[in-house]
Tab-separated table of C-alpha atoms and ligand atoms in Angstrom:
chain	number	residue	atom	x	y	z
A	1	MET	CA	0.001	0.001	-0.003
A	2	ASP	CA	1.319	3.464	-0.769
A	3	ARG	CA	2.789	5.202	2.253
A	4	HIS	CA	0.861	8.419	1.643
A	5	MET	CA	-2.381	6.531	1.919
A	6	ILE	CA	-1.708	5.359	5.448
A	7	ASP	CA	-2.770	7.194	8.586
A	8	ASP	CA	0.268	6.751	10.828
A	9	ASN	CA	-1.814	6.826	13.992
A	10	SER	CA	-4.266	4.052	13.211
A	11	THR	CA	-3.163	2.396	9.936
A	12	SER	CA	-6.680	3.201	8.732
A	13	VAL	CA	-6.687	4.135	5.060
A	14	LEU	CA	-6.952	7.895	4.655
A	15	SER	CA	-9.400	10.040	2.677
A	16	PRO	CA	-11.843	9.755	1.054
A	17	ARG	CA	-12.617	6.765	3.267
A	18	ARG	CA	-11.705	8.463	6.483
A	19	LEU	CA	-13.696	11.611	5.731
A	20	CYS	CA	-16.574	9.395	4.840
A	21	CYS	CA	-16.397	7.594	8.174
A	22	GLN	CA	-16.067	10.818	10.137
A	23	ASN	CA	-19.326	11.933	8.520
A	24	PHE	CA	-20.976	8.739	9.739
A	25	ALA	CA	-19.642	9.150	13.269
A	26	ASN	CA	-22.332	11.639	14.358
A	27	GLN	CA	-25.270	9.594	13.047
A	28	ALA	CA	-27.242	6.862	14.767
A	29	GLN	CA	-25.722	3.570	13.669
A	30	GLU	CA	-26.652	-0.065	13.487
A	31	GLN	CA	-23.736	-2.349	14.354
A	32	SER	CA	-23.248	-5.820	12.950
A	33	SER	CA	-20.456	-8.258	12.151
A	34	SER	CA	-19.530	-11.380	10.194
A	35	ALA	CA	-16.354	-13.253	9.318
A	36	VAL	CA	-16.631	-12.193	5.681
A	37	THR	CA	-18.549	-9.301	4.148
A	38	ILE	CA	-19.469	-9.424	0.481
A	39	ILE	CA	-20.410	-6.172	-1.233
A	40	GLY	CA	-22.577	-6.969	-4.269
A	41	ALA	CA	-25.262	-9.596	-4.838
A	42	GLY	CA	-24.403	-9.983	-8.495
A	43	PRO	CA	-23.590	-13.492	-9.675
A	44	VAL	CA	-19.958	-13.249	-8.552
A	45	GLY	CA	-20.759	-12.089	-4.994
A	46	LEU	CA	-23.578	-14.608	-4.626
A	47	TYR	CA	-21.406	-17.444	-5.926
A	48	ALA	CA	-18.672	-16.551	-3.405
A	49	ALA	CA	-21.363	-16.469	-0.680
A	50	LEU	CA	-22.593	-19.917	-1.692
A	51	LEU	CA	-19.111	-21.451	-1.642
A	52	LEU	CA	-18.346	-19.860	1.734
A	53	GLY	CA	-21.760	-20.854	3.106
A	54	ARG	CA	-21.150	-24.473	2.119
A	55	ALA	CA	-18.001	-24.340	4.252
A	56	GLY	CA	-20.069	-23.034	7.189
A	57	ILE	CA	-18.413	-19.597	7.147
A	58	ASP	CA	-20.336	-16.643	8.593
A	59	VAL	CA	-21.043	-14.301	5.667
A	60	GLN	CA	-23.005	-11.063	5.252
A	61	VAL	CA	-23.869	-9.949	1.701
A	62	PHE	CA	-24.976	-6.366	1.034
A	63	ASP	CA	-26.397	-5.026	-2.224
A	64	ALA	CA	-27.341	-1.449	-3.033
A	65	GLU	CA	-30.363	-2.438	-5.150
A	66	GLN	CA	-33.673	-3.785	-3.917
A	67	PHE	CA	-33.447	-7.001	-5.927
A	68	VAL	CA	-31.195	-8.907	-8.314
A	69	SER	CA	-30.485	-6.849	-11.465
A	70	GLN	CA	-32.643	-7.877	-14.467
A	71	SER	CA	-30.640	-6.068	-17.150
A	72	PRO	CA	-29.708	-8.158	-20.243
A	73	ARG	CA	-26.157	-9.314	-19.635
A	74	ALA	CA	-24.385	-12.699	-19.421
A	75	ILE	CA	-26.141	-15.723	-20.890
A	76	ALA	CA	-23.427	-18.314	-21.632
A	77	TYR	CA	-21.777	-20.800	-19.247
A	78	PHE	CA	-19.026	-22.965	-20.653
A	79	PRO	CA	-17.738	-26.413	-19.558
A	80	VAL	CA	-15.092	-24.835	-17.334
A	81	VAL	CA	-17.773	-23.075	-15.252
A	82	LEU	CA	-20.274	-25.939	-15.453
A	83	GLY	CA	-17.631	-28.228	-13.931
A	84	ASP	CA	-17.368	-25.817	-11.012
A	85	PHE	CA	-21.163	-25.716	-10.661
A	86	LYS	CA	-21.079	-29.498	-10.109
A	87	LYS	CA	-18.836	-28.957	-7.089
A	88	SER	CA	-21.035	-26.194	-5.685
A	89	GLY	CA	-24.271	-28.148	-6.043
A	90	ILE	CA	-26.096	-25.901	-8.536
A	91	TYR	CA	-25.269	-27.762	-11.747
A	92	ASP	CA	-28.541	-29.742	-12.043
A	93	ASP	CA	-30.678	-26.641	-11.484
A	94	VAL	CA	-28.653	-24.576	-13.977
A	95	VAL	CA	-28.908	-27.300	-16.649
A	96	ALA	CA	-32.648	-27.754	-16.013
A	97	ALA	CA	-33.358	-24.003	-16.176
A	98	GLY	CA	-31.258	-23.157	-19.227
A	99	PHE	CA	-30.916	-24.083	-22.884
A	100	LYS	CA	-28.370	-26.845	-23.487
A	101	ASN	CA	-26.289	-25.856	-26.494
A	102	THR	CA	-24.748	-29.012	-27.941
A	103	ILE	CA	-24.624	-27.435	-31.410
A	104	GLY	CA	-21.848	-24.909	-30.811
A	105	VAL	CA	-21.277	-21.463	-32.239
A	106	SER	CA	-21.217	-20.123	-35.809
A	107	TRP	CA	-19.716	-17.034	-37.412
A	108	ARG	CA	-22.145	-15.700	-39.979
A	109	LYS	CA	-22.941	-12.980	-42.463
A	110	PRO	CA	-25.771	-10.629	-41.507
A	111	LYS	CA	-29.320	-11.181	-42.780
A	112	THR	CA	-28.740	-14.338	-44.858
A	113	GLY	CA	-26.965	-16.038	-41.958
A	114	GLY	CA	-24.477	-17.483	-44.470
A	115	GLN	CA	-22.086	-19.526	-42.377
A	116	LEU	CA	-18.398	-18.545	-42.395
A	117	ALA	CA	-17.246	-21.019	-39.773
A	118	HIS	CA	-18.662	-23.320	-37.136
A	119	LEU	CA	-17.145	-24.620	-33.933
A	120	GLY	CA	-18.418	-27.399	-31.682
A	121	GLY	CA	-21.247	-29.867	-31.915
A	122	ASN	CA	-19.151	-32.980	-32.410
A	123	ASP	CA	-19.021	-34.105	-28.781
A	124	PRO	CA	-22.401	-34.232	-26.981
A	125	THR	CA	-20.658	-34.419	-23.586
A	126	LYS	CA	-19.284	-30.887	-24.121
A	127	PHE	CA	-21.945	-28.210	-24.156
A	128	ALA	CA	-22.664	-24.696	-22.999
A	129	ILE	CA	-25.732	-23.660	-21.041
A	130	HIS	CA	-27.556	-20.488	-22.047
A	131	LEU	CA	-29.240	-18.864	-19.066
A	132	GLY	CA	-29.766	-15.223	-18.116
A	133	GLN	CA	-27.446	-14.168	-15.320
A	134	HIS	CA	-30.418	-13.029	-13.221
A	135	ASP	CA	-31.788	-16.590	-13.480
A	136	LEU	CA	-28.401	-17.915	-12.353
A	137	ALA	CA	-28.497	-15.449	-9.452
A	138	ASN	CA	-31.987	-16.655	-8.501
A	139	ILE	CA	-30.799	-20.276	-8.498
A	140	ILE	CA	-27.902	-19.352	-6.217
A	141	LEU	CA	-30.292	-17.407	-3.952
A	142	ALA	CA	-32.520	-20.486	-3.643
A	143	HIS	CA	-29.503	-22.648	-2.698
A	144	LEU	CA	-28.298	-20.072	-0.174
A	145	LYS	CA	-31.429	-20.737	1.891
A	146	LYS	CA	-29.789	-24.042	2.887
A	147	TYR	CA	-26.862	-22.225	4.498
A	148	PRO	CA	-27.977	-20.201	7.534
A	149	SER	CA	-24.466	-18.817	8.042
A	150	VAL	CA	-25.079	-16.586	4.978
A	151	ARG	CA	-27.239	-13.484	5.424
A	152	LEU	CA	-28.329	-11.178	2.649
A	153	GLN	CA	-29.341	-7.534	2.843
A	154	PHE	CA	-30.613	-5.682	-0.216
A	155	ASP	CA	-31.048	-1.902	-0.338
A	156	ALA	CA	-27.800	-1.380	1.575
A	157	ARG	CA	-25.118	0.694	-0.176
A	158	LEU	CA	-21.436	0.670	0.721
A	159	GLU	CA	-20.251	4.243	1.239
A	160	GLY	CA	-17.146	4.017	3.413
A	161	LEU	CA	-14.387	1.583	4.364
A	162	ASP	CA	-11.843	1.363	7.171
A	163	ASN	CA	-9.275	-1.178	6.039
A	164	LEU	CA	-7.658	-1.735	9.456
A	165	VAL	CA	-4.700	-3.853	8.468
A	166	SER	CA	-2.903	-3.780	11.839
A	167	GLU	CA	-6.127	-4.896	13.572
A	168	ASP	CA	-6.708	-7.570	10.933
A	169	ARG	CA	-10.254	-6.416	10.223
A	170	VAL	CA	-12.260	-4.157	8.000
A	171	ILE	CA	-15.200	-1.902	8.782
A	172	ALA	CA	-17.779	-1.243	6.089
A	173	HIS	CA	-20.030	1.798	6.390
A	174	LEU	CA	-23.328	1.367	4.579
A	175	VAL	CA	-26.547	3.269	4.188
A	176	ARG	CA	-29.616	1.062	4.338
A	177	GLY	CA	-33.233	1.449	3.221
A	178	PRO	CA	-35.418	4.485	2.531
A	179	GLU	CA	-34.788	5.706	6.108
A	180	LYS	CA	-31.064	5.865	5.262
A	181	VAL	CA	-30.057	3.946	8.358
A	182	VAL	CA	-26.289	4.004	8.780
A	183	VAL	CA	-24.833	0.544	9.272
A	184	ARG	CA	-21.340	-0.093	10.670
A	185	HIS	CA	-20.421	-3.655	9.751
A	186	VAL	CA	-17.203	-5.244	11.031
A	187	SER	CA	-15.601	-8.310	9.511
A	188	ARG	CA	-12.200	-9.886	9.116
A	189	PHE	CA	-12.345	-9.859	5.320
A	190	LEU	CA	-14.388	-7.985	2.744
A	191	ILE	CA	-14.947	-9.028	-0.857
A	192	GLY	CA	-15.646	-6.160	-3.232
A	193	ALA	CA	-17.892	-7.837	-5.828
A	194	ASP	CA	-19.769	-4.623	-6.544
A	195	GLY	CA	-19.402	-4.507	-10.317
A	196	GLY	CA	-17.554	-2.323	-12.802
A	197	ARG	CA	-18.162	0.922	-10.914
A	198	SER	CA	-17.037	-0.729	-7.679
A	199	THR	CA	-17.237	1.586	-4.666
A	200	ALA	CA	-14.911	-0.759	-2.754
A	201	ARG	CA	-12.236	-0.386	-5.446
A	202	LYS	CA	-12.661	3.385	-5.585
A	203	LEU	CA	-12.570	3.780	-1.804
A	204	LEU	CA	-9.261	1.922	-1.760
A	205	GLY	CA	-7.919	4.134	-4.543
A	206	ILE	CA	-7.104	1.136	-6.745
A	207	PRO	CA	-6.758	2.260	-10.388
A	208	LEU	CA	-8.669	0.385	-13.098
A	209	GLU	CA	-5.982	0.206	-15.744
A	210	GLY	CA	-6.657	-0.255	-19.455
A	211	PHE	CA	-8.965	1.466	-21.895
A	212	THR	CA	-12.552	2.000	-22.973
A	213	TRP	CA	-13.445	1.294	-26.625
A	214	SER	CA	-14.419	4.654	-28.071
A	215	ASP	CA	-15.476	3.440	-31.536
A	216	PHE	CA	-18.590	1.428	-30.675
A	217	GLN	CA	-20.962	0.905	-27.789
A	218	ILE	CA	-23.240	-2.117	-27.452
A	219	ILE	CA	-26.986	-2.163	-27.490
A	220	ALA	CA	-28.021	-5.328	-25.655
A	221	ALA	CA	-31.624	-6.369	-26.238
A	222	ASN	CA	-33.689	-9.430	-25.429
A	223	ILE	CA	-36.204	-10.159	-28.167
A	224	ILE	CA	-38.788	-12.860	-28.702
A	225	TYR	CA	-38.555	-13.967	-32.301
A	226	ASP	CA	-38.938	-17.261	-34.133
A	227	LEU	CA	-35.393	-17.374	-35.467
A	228	ASP	CA	-35.457	-21.178	-35.191
A	229	THR	CA	-37.630	-21.359	-38.327
A	230	PHE	CA	-34.603	-20.159	-40.338
A	231	SER	CA	-32.542	-23.304	-40.536
A	232	ASP	CA	-29.320	-21.426	-41.324
A	233	TRP	CA	-29.260	-19.939	-37.835
A	234	GLY	CA	-28.011	-21.792	-34.759
A	235	PRO	CA	-28.413	-21.089	-31.027
A	236	ALA	CA	-25.202	-18.989	-30.850
A	237	ASN	CA	-24.186	-16.736	-33.712
A	238	PHE	CA	-21.404	-14.214	-34.186
A	239	ILE	CA	-22.240	-11.782	-36.989
A	240	VAL	CA	-19.140	-10.634	-38.878
A	241	ASP	CA	-19.492	-7.146	-40.361
A	242	PRO	CA	-17.645	-3.837	-39.865
A	243	GLU	CA	-20.899	-2.007	-39.018
A	244	LEU	CA	-23.494	-4.651	-38.128
A	245	TRP	CA	-21.246	-6.877	-35.974
A	246	SER	CA	-23.275	-8.553	-33.279
A	247	VAL	CA	-23.784	-11.578	-31.081
A	248	VAL	CA	-27.180	-13.285	-31.470
A	249	ALA	CA	-27.839	-16.149	-29.056
A	250	LYS	CA	-30.686	-17.883	-27.254
A	251	THR	CA	-31.012	-16.535	-23.711
A	252	GLY	CA	-32.358	-19.833	-22.379
A	253	THR	CA	-35.857	-18.471	-21.794
A	254	LYS	CA	-38.675	-20.114	-23.760
A	255	THR	CA	-42.027	-18.419	-24.161
A	256	GLU	CA	-45.279	-19.456	-25.848
A	257	LYS	CA	-44.223	-17.402	-28.854
A	258	GLY	CA	-40.813	-19.063	-29.127
A	259	TYR	CA	-37.360	-18.629	-27.696
A	260	GLU	CA	-36.057	-15.371	-26.328
A	261	TRP	CA	-32.864	-14.223	-28.078
A	262	ARG	CA	-30.103	-11.885	-26.952
A	263	VAL	CA	-29.050	-9.462	-29.634
A	264	ALA	CA	-25.909	-7.605	-28.530
A	265	THR	CA	-25.148	-5.345	-31.425
A	266	GLY	CA	-22.320	-2.909	-31.933
A	267	GLU	CA	-23.381	0.652	-32.632
A	268	ARG	CA	-21.083	3.547	-33.535
A	269	ASP	CA	-20.534	5.506	-30.370
A	270	VAL	CA	-21.358	9.112	-31.175
A	271	GLY	CA	-20.328	10.103	-27.648
A	272	GLY	CA	-21.928	12.489	-25.193
A	273	GLU	CA	-25.548	11.640	-26.081
A	274	GLU	CA	-27.763	10.649	-23.191
A	275	TRP	CA	-29.454	7.243	-23.438
A	276	ASP	CA	-32.958	7.680	-24.812
A	277	GLU	CA	-34.788	4.345	-24.828
A	278	GLU	CA	-37.405	5.361	-27.409
A	279	LYS	CA	-34.760	6.487	-29.873
A	280	ALA	CA	-32.679	3.380	-29.156
A	281	LEU	CA	-35.682	1.179	-29.895
A	282	ILE	CA	-36.098	2.807	-33.301
A	283	ARG	CA	-32.417	2.247	-34.047
A	284	LEU	CA	-32.647	-1.361	-32.828
A	285	ARG	CA	-35.634	-2.060	-35.104
A	286	LYS	CA	-33.686	-0.788	-38.107
A	287	ARG	CA	-30.724	-2.860	-37.047
A	288	LEU	CA	-32.808	-6.039	-36.658
A	289	GLU	CA	-34.091	-5.635	-40.205
A	290	LEU	CA	-30.512	-5.571	-41.546
A	291	LEU	CA	-29.286	-8.309	-39.223
A	292	LEU	CA	-31.871	-11.056	-39.108
A	293	PRO	CA	-33.972	-12.905	-41.676
A	294	GLY	CA	-37.759	-12.781	-41.891
A	295	PRO	CA	-40.404	-10.360	-40.591
A	296	THR	CA	-38.309	-8.714	-37.863
A	297	GLU	CA	-41.025	-6.125	-37.290
A	298	GLU	CA	-42.836	-8.964	-35.476
A	299	ALA	CA	-40.000	-9.350	-32.960
A	300	GLU	CA	-41.071	-8.378	-29.473
A	301	VAL	CA	-38.400	-6.361	-27.666
A	302	VAL	CA	-38.456	-7.402	-24.008
A	303	LYS	CA	-35.451	-5.508	-22.591
A	304	ILE	CA	-32.925	-3.076	-23.975
A	305	SER	CA	-29.792	-1.506	-22.435
A	306	PRO	CA	-26.681	0.298	-23.648
A	307	TYR	CA	-23.154	-0.790	-22.673
A	308	LYS	CA	-19.782	0.829	-23.003
A	309	MET	CA	-17.084	-1.741	-23.630
A	310	HIS	CA	-13.850	-1.794	-21.655
A	311	GLN	CA	-10.629	-3.784	-21.434
A	312	ARG	CA	-9.613	-2.886	-17.908
A	313	CYS	CA	-8.028	-4.531	-14.898
A	314	ALA	CA	-7.526	-3.313	-11.318
A	315	SER	CA	-3.846	-2.695	-10.537
A	316	THR	CA	-4.204	-5.124	-7.638
A	317	PHE	CA	-7.022	-7.435	-6.495
A	318	ARG	CA	-5.998	-7.154	-2.831
A	319	ASN	CA	-5.489	-4.261	-0.424
A	320	GLY	CA	-5.112	-5.354	3.203
A	321	ASN	CA	-8.188	-7.276	4.248
A	322	VAL	CA	-10.179	-6.309	1.151
A	323	VAL	CA	-10.148	-8.356	-2.053
A	324	LEU	CA	-11.814	-7.646	-5.376
A	325	ALA	CA	-13.621	-10.160	-7.605
A	326	GLY	CA	-15.610	-10.161	-10.845
A	327	ASP	CA	-16.292	-6.938	-12.693
A	328	ALA	CA	-15.022	-4.945	-9.700
A	329	ALA	CA	-11.592	-6.394	-10.529
A	330	HIS	CA	-11.687	-6.648	-14.326
A	331	LEU	CA	-13.843	-5.594	-17.270
A	332	THR	CA	-13.954	-6.985	-20.762
A	333	ASN	CA	-16.115	-6.605	-23.847
A	334	PRO	CA	-18.818	-9.298	-23.993
A	335	VAL	CA	-17.896	-11.057	-27.273
A	336	GLY	CA	-17.236	-14.684	-26.378
A	337	GLY	CA	-18.823	-14.440	-22.925
A	338	LEU	CA	-15.656	-14.337	-20.829
A	339	GLY	CA	-16.542	-11.599	-18.304
A	340	LEU	CA	-18.754	-13.492	-15.889
A	341	THR	CA	-16.929	-16.748	-16.659
A	342	THR	CA	-13.736	-15.190	-15.309
A	343	GLY	CA	-15.588	-13.612	-12.390
A	344	LEU	CA	-17.202	-16.890	-11.289
A	345	MET	CA	-13.796	-18.548	-11.396
A	346	ASP	CA	-12.463	-15.730	-9.187
A	347	SER	CA	-15.009	-16.756	-6.539
A	348	SER	CA	-14.115	-20.361	-7.083
A	349	LEU	CA	-10.491	-19.665	-6.105
A	350	LEU	CA	-11.181	-17.018	-3.464
A	351	ALA	CA	-13.641	-19.043	-1.346
A	352	PRO	CA	-11.266	-21.971	-0.642
A	353	ALA	CA	-8.455	-19.495	0.130
A	354	LEU	CA	-10.660	-17.734	2.712
A	355	LYS	CA	-11.761	-21.102	4.081
A	356	LYS	CA	-8.110	-22.129	4.620
A	357	ILE	CA	-7.349	-18.829	6.371
A	358	LEU	CA	-10.476	-18.725	8.554
A	359	LEU	CA	-10.919	-22.400	9.421
A	360	GLU	CA	-7.486	-23.959	9.023
A	361	GLY	CA	-5.252	-21.157	10.317
A	362	GLU	CA	-3.362	-20.624	7.057
A	363	PRO	CA	-1.720	-17.182	6.645
A	364	SER	CA	-3.647	-14.404	4.966
A	365	THR	CA	-0.856	-14.168	2.346
A	366	LEU	CA	-2.958	-16.798	0.556
A	367	LEU	CA	-4.997	-13.818	-0.588
A	368	ASP	CA	-1.919	-12.516	-2.408
A	369	SER	CA	-1.807	-15.800	-4.324
A	370	TYR	CA	-5.482	-15.351	-5.169
A	371	ALA	CA	-4.921	-11.759	-6.288
A	372	GLU	CA	-1.853	-12.460	-8.408
A	373	THR	CA	-3.230	-15.637	-9.964
A	374	ARG	CA	-6.553	-14.208	-10.986
A	375	ARG	CA	-5.066	-10.924	-12.215
A	376	GLY	CA	-2.671	-13.004	-14.337
A	377	VAL	CA	-5.550	-15.077	-15.741
A	378	PHE	CA	-7.377	-11.914	-16.778
A	379	LEU	CA	-4.329	-10.206	-18.296
A	380	ASN	CA	-2.877	-13.278	-20.016
A	381	TYR	CA	-5.997	-15.060	-21.178
A	382	THR	CA	-9.350	-13.299	-20.790
A	383	ASN	CA	-8.286	-9.877	-21.987
A	384	PRO	CA	-6.370	-10.868	-25.160
A	385	THR	CA	-8.911	-13.562	-26.088
A	386	ALA	CA	-11.931	-11.298	-25.691
A	387	THR	CA	-10.149	-8.489	-27.552
A	388	ALA	CA	-9.393	-10.832	-30.454
A	389	ASN	CA	-12.981	-12.165	-30.375
A	390	ARG	CA	-14.297	-8.637	-30.784
A	391	GLN	CA	-11.836	-7.500	-33.438
A	392	ARG	CA	-12.477	-10.646	-35.480
A	393	LEU	CA	-16.091	-9.555	-35.913
A	394	LEU	CA	-15.566	-6.005	-37.099
A	395	SER	CA	-12.008	-5.176	-38.058
A	396	THR	CA	-11.079	-4.478	-41.674
A	397	ASP	CA	-7.389	-4.199	-40.805
A	398	ALA	CA	-5.374	-6.503	-43.112
A	399	ASP	CA	-3.679	-8.439	-40.290
A	400	THR	CA	-6.933	-9.096	-38.468
A	401	VAL	CA	-8.695	-10.124	-41.667
A	402	LYS	CA	-5.855	-12.603	-42.352
A	403	GLU	CA	-5.997	-13.918	-38.777
A	404	ARG	CA	-9.768	-14.369	-39.167
A	405	GLU	CA	-9.426	-16.204	-42.470
A	406	ASP	CA	-6.702	-18.468	-41.073
A	407	LEU	CA	-8.775	-19.235	-37.997
A	408	PHE	CA	-11.915	-19.971	-40.002
A	409	ALA	CA	-9.903	-22.255	-42.312
A	410	LYS	CA	-8.590	-24.170	-39.311
A	411	ILE	CA	-12.028	-24.385	-37.705
A	412	ASN	CA	-13.658	-25.568	-40.906
A	413	LYS	CA	-11.018	-28.261	-41.412
A	414	PRO	CA	-10.255	-29.048	-37.811
A	415	ASP	CA	-7.132	-30.930	-36.889
A	416	ILE	CA	-6.707	-32.481	-33.473
A	417	PRO	CA	-3.776	-30.348	-32.158
A	418	PHE	CA	-5.669	-27.161	-33.052
A	419	LEU	CA	-8.846	-28.232	-31.222
A	420	LYS	CA	-6.741	-29.365	-28.272
A	421	ASP	CA	-5.142	-25.886	-28.124
A	422	MET	CA	-8.555	-24.224	-28.137
A	423	PHE	CA	-9.809	-26.479	-25.341
A	424	GLU	CA	-6.693	-25.788	-23.270
A	425	ALA	CA	-7.139	-22.073	-23.823
A	426	GLU	CA	-10.559	-22.249	-22.174
A	427	LEU	CA	-9.105	-24.253	-19.316
A	428	SER	CA	-6.538	-21.532	-18.671
A	429	ILE	CA	-9.367	-19.451	-17.212
A	430	CYS	CA	-9.226	-21.773	-14.218
A	431	SER	CA	-6.165	-23.994	-14.595
A	432	THR	CA	-4.324	-22.214	-11.841
A	433	ARG	CA	-7.272	-22.239	-9.438
A	434	ASP	CA	-5.879	-24.867	-7.107
B	1	FAD	C1	-24.387	-7.245	-23.113
B	1	FAD	C2	-23.534	-8.079	-22.204
B	1	FAD	C3	-23.490	-9.457	-22.394
B	1	FAD	C4	-22.670	-10.227	-21.569
B	1	FAD	N1	-22.627	-11.573	-21.779
B	1	FAD	C5	-21.801	-12.333	-21.052
B	1	FAD	C6	-21.751	-13.764	-21.216
B	1	FAD	O1	-22.501	-14.344	-22.011
B	1	FAD	N2	-20.885	-14.482	-20.450
B	1	FAD	C7	-20.066	-13.882	-19.523
B	1	FAD	O2	-19.271	-14.577	-18.896
B	1	FAD	N3	-20.141	-12.519	-19.281
B	1	FAD	C8	-20.995	-11.752	-20.011
B	1	FAD	N4	-21.094	-10.411	-19.747
B	1	FAD	C9	-20.367	-9.834	-18.609
B	1	FAD	C10	-21.168	-10.041	-17.291
B	1	FAD	O3	-22.455	-9.494	-17.390
B	1	FAD	C11	-20.440	-9.407	-16.106
B	1	FAD	O4	-19.106	-9.860	-16.128
B	1	FAD	C12	-21.130	-9.808	-14.769
B	1	FAD	O5	-22.333	-9.119	-14.573
B	1	FAD	C13	-20.215	-9.492	-13.574
B	1	FAD	O6	-20.865	-9.908	-12.398
B	1	FAD	P1	-20.498	-9.246	-11.000
B	1	FAD	O7	-21.266	-10.008	-9.983
B	1	FAD	O8	-19.020	-9.136	-10.880
B	1	FAD	O9	-21.021	-7.753	-11.124
B	1	FAD	P2	-22.506	-7.202	-11.290
B	1	FAD	O10	-23.356	-8.207	-12.002
B	1	FAD	O11	-22.373	-5.852	-11.889
B	1	FAD	O12	-23.051	-7.098	-9.796
B	1	FAD	C14	-22.580	-6.100	-8.918
B	1	FAD	C15	-23.575	-5.910	-7.798
B	1	FAD	O13	-23.021	-4.965	-6.870
B	1	FAD	C16	-24.041	-4.088	-6.438
B	1	FAD	N5	-23.409	-2.823	-6.010
B	1	FAD	C17	-22.809	-1.898	-6.767
B	1	FAD	N6	-22.357	-0.882	-6.001
B	1	FAD	C18	-22.679	-1.183	-4.718
B	1	FAD	C19	-22.465	-0.526	-3.466
B	1	FAD	N7	-21.834	0.646	-3.358
B	1	FAD	N8	-22.936	-1.118	-2.337
B	1	FAD	C20	-23.608	-2.318	-2.406
B	1	FAD	N9	-23.825	-2.973	-3.571
B	1	FAD	C21	-23.360	-2.424	-4.712
B	1	FAD	C22	-24.949	-3.915	-7.676
B	1	FAD	O14	-26.257	-3.518	-7.295
B	1	FAD	C23	-24.900	-5.311	-8.284
B	1	FAD	O15	-25.966	-6.130	-7.836
B	1	FAD	C24	-21.911	-9.616	-20.538
B	1	FAD	C25	-21.994	-8.228	-20.329
B	1	FAD	C26	-22.797	-7.472	-21.155
B	1	FAD	C27	-22.842	-5.998	-20.927
């Protein structure tokens, strides 16, 4: 930790945290405690809570919102994550609730769906599950009921932190409910799983290094549309086009009118304009007409959200007794579905490390191993892979076009060493977890 950030008298981290806490000092406070505090009931925070709860560890989860976020985000869970779900007891429910994609993924042209390359589908034991991340969160919430050592509090926002390293504890200052009750919550460790705009990360002054893509933003929409009637289209489709590039995939939800589909489509980022849902819907309708076959005016738009894309990583995932996980620690563009995948595997490594420290007396330096390992996984695998996935869809740069053509040629005429390499690449998201 930087010297200038330390208060010499107490080893508490200085402003803005300290100022924040001084402001709380004069207000009526609720006091509570737990062995581990988790800030954020997104899928990463909830998954960490589940793994810790299964070990009997006393956990308090806080989330600023009143319920699990319903915005259209992650939908794909790959074998590497599904294997972990088996160990955490949620696999059967996830498979039952989602769409089992044994067909694989295709790269296609817009509108006609003309196939450029196809990967997967030749081994029925290897599949992905498509399931909205809010549905995954709800499954984890249902399982958490079995573990009374885990408590959950919605509508409670983290606003201040005392990272008391010399006292081996951390104090979270939260504001709860419409009455704005101030809560002072003490724990030995705190997990910041509070998403890309993480308050925990900001309070600790940890920079989020990297960049934001300034060329395109994403419009993510869930639509109900009978795309299955067009036999050229599969359950997961990457659309290759410099302007219309998109990901079109089943969300896992089936309605009377057919499957729900996620359309995450790149849109030139004009910058500075405020999000206007009505205008965005008009643009989406035009985009659907150019992107998909058939009478797209019949598509029912269920949800729509804008997203800025980033390739960013926190400069460290640990500061004293606070650790970061998921989007709070790293952000990537969504092409290829590696963001939540990497976040869930963070929890999968972090929970056993905390268990060893809290229940088996191992040193807290284990958290350094967690932080370095997972940061390395993001920087060495997730970030370059997701960047290449995105560029492959839209770039007209000669080198990228050649890389795309070479890759498609290999995929279309697969040889065993190449497929083995691809499989091992996916494993590298977790291979260092133990
Ligand atoms: C369009 C799109 C598609 C995607 N598709 C995929 C995919 O298919 N596969 C994949 O792996 N990833 C995908 N991702 C990425 C994925 O959505 C994120 O990586 C994932 O949401 C990260 O989960 P999280 O739990 O870390 O954070 P979040 O889901 O952002 O949860 C953070 C939680 O913290 C809470 N919070 C925030 N601030 C505070 C505070 N101060 N106090 C208390 N609580 C707070 C929030 O309310 C929220 O509930 C996609 C993303 C987008 C945008």
